[in-house]
Structure formats: C-alpha cells, structure tokens
PDB file of C-alpha atoms in Angstrom:
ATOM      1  CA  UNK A   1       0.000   0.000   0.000  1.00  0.00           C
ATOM      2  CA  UNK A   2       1.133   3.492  -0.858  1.00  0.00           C
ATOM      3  CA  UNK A   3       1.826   5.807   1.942  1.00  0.00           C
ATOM      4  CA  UNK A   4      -0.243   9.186   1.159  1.00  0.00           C
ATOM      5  CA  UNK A   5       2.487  12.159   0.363  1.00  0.00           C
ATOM      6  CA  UNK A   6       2.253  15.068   2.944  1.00  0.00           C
ATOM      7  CA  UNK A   7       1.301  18.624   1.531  1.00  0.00           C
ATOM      8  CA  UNK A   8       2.995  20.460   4.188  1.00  0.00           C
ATOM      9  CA  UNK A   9       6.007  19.661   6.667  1.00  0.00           C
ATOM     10  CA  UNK A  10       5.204  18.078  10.299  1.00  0.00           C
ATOM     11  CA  UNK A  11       6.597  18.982  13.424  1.00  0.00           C
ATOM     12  CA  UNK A  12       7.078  17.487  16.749  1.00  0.00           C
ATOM     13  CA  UNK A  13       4.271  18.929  18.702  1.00  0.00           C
ATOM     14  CA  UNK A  14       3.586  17.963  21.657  1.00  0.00           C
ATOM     15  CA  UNK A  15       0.000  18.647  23.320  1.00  0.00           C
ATOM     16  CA  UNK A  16      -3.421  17.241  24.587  1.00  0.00           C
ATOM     17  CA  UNK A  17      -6.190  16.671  22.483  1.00  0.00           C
ATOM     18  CA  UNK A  18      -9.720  15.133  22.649  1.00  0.00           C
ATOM     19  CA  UNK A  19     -11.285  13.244  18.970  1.00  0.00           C
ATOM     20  CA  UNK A  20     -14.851  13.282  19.160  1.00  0.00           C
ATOM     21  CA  UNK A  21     -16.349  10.273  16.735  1.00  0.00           C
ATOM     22  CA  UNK A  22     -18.961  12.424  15.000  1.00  0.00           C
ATOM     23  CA  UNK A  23     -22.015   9.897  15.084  1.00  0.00           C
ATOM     24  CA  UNK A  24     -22.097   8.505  18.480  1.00  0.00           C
ATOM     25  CA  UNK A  25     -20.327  11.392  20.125  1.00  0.00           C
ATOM     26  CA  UNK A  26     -18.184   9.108  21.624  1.00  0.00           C
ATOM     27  CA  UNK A  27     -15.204  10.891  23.323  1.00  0.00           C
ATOM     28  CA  UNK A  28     -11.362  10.126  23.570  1.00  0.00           C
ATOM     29  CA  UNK A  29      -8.926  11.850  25.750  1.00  0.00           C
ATOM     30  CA  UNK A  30      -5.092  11.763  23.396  1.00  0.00           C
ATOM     31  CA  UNK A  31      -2.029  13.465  22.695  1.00  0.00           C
ATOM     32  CA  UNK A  32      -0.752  14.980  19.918  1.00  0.00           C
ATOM     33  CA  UNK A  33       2.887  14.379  18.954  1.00  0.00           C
ATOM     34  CA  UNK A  34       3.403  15.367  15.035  1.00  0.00           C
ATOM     35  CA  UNK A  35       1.480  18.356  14.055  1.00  0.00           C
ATOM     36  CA  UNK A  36       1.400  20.379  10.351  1.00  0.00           C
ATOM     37  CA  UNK A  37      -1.204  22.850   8.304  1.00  0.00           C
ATOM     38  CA  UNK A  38      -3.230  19.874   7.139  1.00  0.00           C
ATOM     39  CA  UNK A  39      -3.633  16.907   9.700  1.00  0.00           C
ATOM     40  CA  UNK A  40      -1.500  15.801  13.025  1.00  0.00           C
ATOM     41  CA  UNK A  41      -0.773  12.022  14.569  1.00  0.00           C
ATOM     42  CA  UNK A  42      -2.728  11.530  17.593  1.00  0.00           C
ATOM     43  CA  UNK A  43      -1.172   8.651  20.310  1.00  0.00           C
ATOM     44  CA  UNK A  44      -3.979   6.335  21.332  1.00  0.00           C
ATOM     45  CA  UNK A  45      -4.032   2.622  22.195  1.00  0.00           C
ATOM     46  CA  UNK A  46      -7.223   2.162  20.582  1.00  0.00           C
ATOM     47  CA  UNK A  47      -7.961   4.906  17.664  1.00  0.00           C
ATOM     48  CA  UNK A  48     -10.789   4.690  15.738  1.00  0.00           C
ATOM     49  CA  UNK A  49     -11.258   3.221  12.654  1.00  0.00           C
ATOM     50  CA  UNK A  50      -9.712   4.283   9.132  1.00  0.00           C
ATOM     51  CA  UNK A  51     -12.025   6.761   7.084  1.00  0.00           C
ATOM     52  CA  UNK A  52     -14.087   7.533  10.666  1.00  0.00           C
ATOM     53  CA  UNK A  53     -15.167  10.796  10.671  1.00  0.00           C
ATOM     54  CA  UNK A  54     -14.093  13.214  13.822  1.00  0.00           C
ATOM     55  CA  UNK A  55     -14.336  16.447  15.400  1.00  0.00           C
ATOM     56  CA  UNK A  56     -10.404  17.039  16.917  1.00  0.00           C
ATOM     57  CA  UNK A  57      -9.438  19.602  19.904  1.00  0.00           C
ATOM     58  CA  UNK A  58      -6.015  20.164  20.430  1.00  0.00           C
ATOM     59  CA  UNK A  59      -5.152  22.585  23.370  1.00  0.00           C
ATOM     60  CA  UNK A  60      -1.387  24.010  24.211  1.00  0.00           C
ATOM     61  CA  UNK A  61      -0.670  26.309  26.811  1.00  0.00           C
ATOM     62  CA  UNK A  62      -3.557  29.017  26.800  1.00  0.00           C
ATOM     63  CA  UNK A  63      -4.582  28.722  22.946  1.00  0.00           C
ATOM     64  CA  UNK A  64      -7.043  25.855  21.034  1.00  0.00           C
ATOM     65  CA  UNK A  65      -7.400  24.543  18.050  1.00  0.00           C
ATOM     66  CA  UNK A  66     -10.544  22.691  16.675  1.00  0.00           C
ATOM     67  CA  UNK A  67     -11.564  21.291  13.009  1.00  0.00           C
ATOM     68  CA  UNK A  68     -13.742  18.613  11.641  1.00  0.00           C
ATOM     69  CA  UNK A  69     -11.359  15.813  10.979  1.00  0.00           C
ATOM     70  CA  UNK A  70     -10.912  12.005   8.938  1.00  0.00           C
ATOM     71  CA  UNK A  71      -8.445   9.271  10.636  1.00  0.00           C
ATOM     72  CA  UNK A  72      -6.281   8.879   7.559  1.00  0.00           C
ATOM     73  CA  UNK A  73      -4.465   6.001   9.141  1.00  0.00           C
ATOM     74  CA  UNK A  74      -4.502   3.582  12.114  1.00  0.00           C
ATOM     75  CA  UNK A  75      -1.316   1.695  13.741  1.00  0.00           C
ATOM     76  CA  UNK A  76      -3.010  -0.532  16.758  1.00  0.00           C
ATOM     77  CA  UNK A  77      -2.189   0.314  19.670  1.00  0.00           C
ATOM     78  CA  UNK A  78      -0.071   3.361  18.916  1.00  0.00           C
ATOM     79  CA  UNK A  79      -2.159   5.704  17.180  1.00  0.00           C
ATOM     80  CA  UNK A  80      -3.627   7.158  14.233  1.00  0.00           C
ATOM     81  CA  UNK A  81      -2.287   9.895  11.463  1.00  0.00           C
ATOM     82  CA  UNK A  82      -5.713  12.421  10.777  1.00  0.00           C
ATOM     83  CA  UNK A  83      -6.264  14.396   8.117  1.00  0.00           C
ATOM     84  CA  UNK A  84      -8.630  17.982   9.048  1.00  0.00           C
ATOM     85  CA  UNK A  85     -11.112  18.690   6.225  1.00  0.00           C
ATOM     86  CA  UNK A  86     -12.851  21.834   8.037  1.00  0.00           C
ATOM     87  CA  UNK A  87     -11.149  24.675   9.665  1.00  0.00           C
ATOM     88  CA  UNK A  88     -12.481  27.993  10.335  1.00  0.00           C
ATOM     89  CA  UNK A  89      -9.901  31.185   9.997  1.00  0.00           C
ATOM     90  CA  UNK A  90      -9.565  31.311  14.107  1.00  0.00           C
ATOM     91  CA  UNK A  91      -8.051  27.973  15.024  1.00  0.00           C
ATOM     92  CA  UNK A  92      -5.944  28.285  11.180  1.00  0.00           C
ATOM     93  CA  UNK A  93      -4.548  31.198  13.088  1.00  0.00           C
ATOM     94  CA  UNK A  94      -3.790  29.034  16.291  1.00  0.00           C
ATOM     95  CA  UNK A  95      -2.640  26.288  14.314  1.00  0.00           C
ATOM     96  CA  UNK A  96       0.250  28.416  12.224  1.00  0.00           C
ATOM     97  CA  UNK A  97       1.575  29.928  15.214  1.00  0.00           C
ATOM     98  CA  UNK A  98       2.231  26.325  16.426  1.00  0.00           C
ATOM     99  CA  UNK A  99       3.705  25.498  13.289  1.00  0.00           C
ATOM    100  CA  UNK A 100       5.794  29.084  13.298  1.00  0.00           C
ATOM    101  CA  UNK A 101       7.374  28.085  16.894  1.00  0.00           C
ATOM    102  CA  UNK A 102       8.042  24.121  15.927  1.00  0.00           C
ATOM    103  CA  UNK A 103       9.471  25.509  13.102  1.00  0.00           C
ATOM    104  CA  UNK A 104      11.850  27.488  14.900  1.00  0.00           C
ATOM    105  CA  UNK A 105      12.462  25.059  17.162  1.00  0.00           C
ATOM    106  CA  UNK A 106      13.943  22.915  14.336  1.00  0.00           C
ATOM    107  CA  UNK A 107      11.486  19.769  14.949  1.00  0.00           C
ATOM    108  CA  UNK A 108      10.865  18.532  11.465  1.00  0.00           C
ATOM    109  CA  UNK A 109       9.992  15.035  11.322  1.00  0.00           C
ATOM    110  CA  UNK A 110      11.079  13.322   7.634  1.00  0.00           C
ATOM    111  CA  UNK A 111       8.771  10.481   6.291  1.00  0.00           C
TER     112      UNK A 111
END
C-alpha cells in the first residue's frame, strides 16, 4: 500500500487533544505528537477506525485549536495519522503559530 504524500512539513508537537467520533459522540482523551497545516498524529491505544469521521481539539498552553477531521491512518495500539477537512480562519490562526514556533524550534519530522 502506498503511503499518502504530505502537503505540508510536520513537526514534533507535543500537546493534549480530545477526537470526538462524529455519530455517536463518543469521546477520547489523546495526545498529539506530530502536528502540520493539514492533519497531526494523535497517540492512542485504541484509535478509531480508518475513514471515521471526527471532530479534533487540540489545546497548548492558553490557545485551542478545533476542526472537523478524517483518521487517515490507524497503527493498533499506537495511534492514528488524521487528516482535518474543516477549519475555520480562528483555530488556522492558532494552528500556524504552532507550526511558526516548531518551526523554529527545528522539529521537522522526515517520512
């Protein structure tokens, strides 16, 4: 299987997160540890399914970041990779000031 090529860079970003299934509501405390522009990797010992759709929070120090999201990929009982498909111009703000002080930070993961 062909591993999807990123559009943007990822960092190492560490921060927590909550991935709310969309249908069920169901509700899953996580981490974030790779974050770019267009999705982030989310550790989890049991992610939800590939192609699920999901509502992800990310929050780091005072600011937060929200967008309607699609797990991309799943690796059992380590995580998933999700792609957002939906975000507003406020948490697009959040989200590239992030990126702007990973970037500086010189935390670009390869791969």
């Amino acid at each position: 299987m062909k591993r999807e090529q990123r559009r943007t860079p990822r960092y190492t970003f560490i921060a927590s997160a909550e991935l709310i299934e969309q249908k069920t509501d169901v509700r899953i405390a996580t981490r974030v540890s790779e974050l770019s522009l267009h999705g982030c990797y989310l550790d989890m010992m049991n992610p939800f399914p590939q192609d699920t759709q999901v509502l992800v929070k990310i929050f780091a120090g005072e600011e937060f970041f929200h967008a309607k999201a699609k797990i991309i990929y799943v690796q059992p009982n380590l995580g998933c990779g999700v792609s957002f498909v939906e975000v507003e111009p406020q948490p697009l703000a959040v989200i590239g000031r992030w990126l702007a002080l990973a970037q500086k930070d010189g935390h670009q993961r390869s791969g």
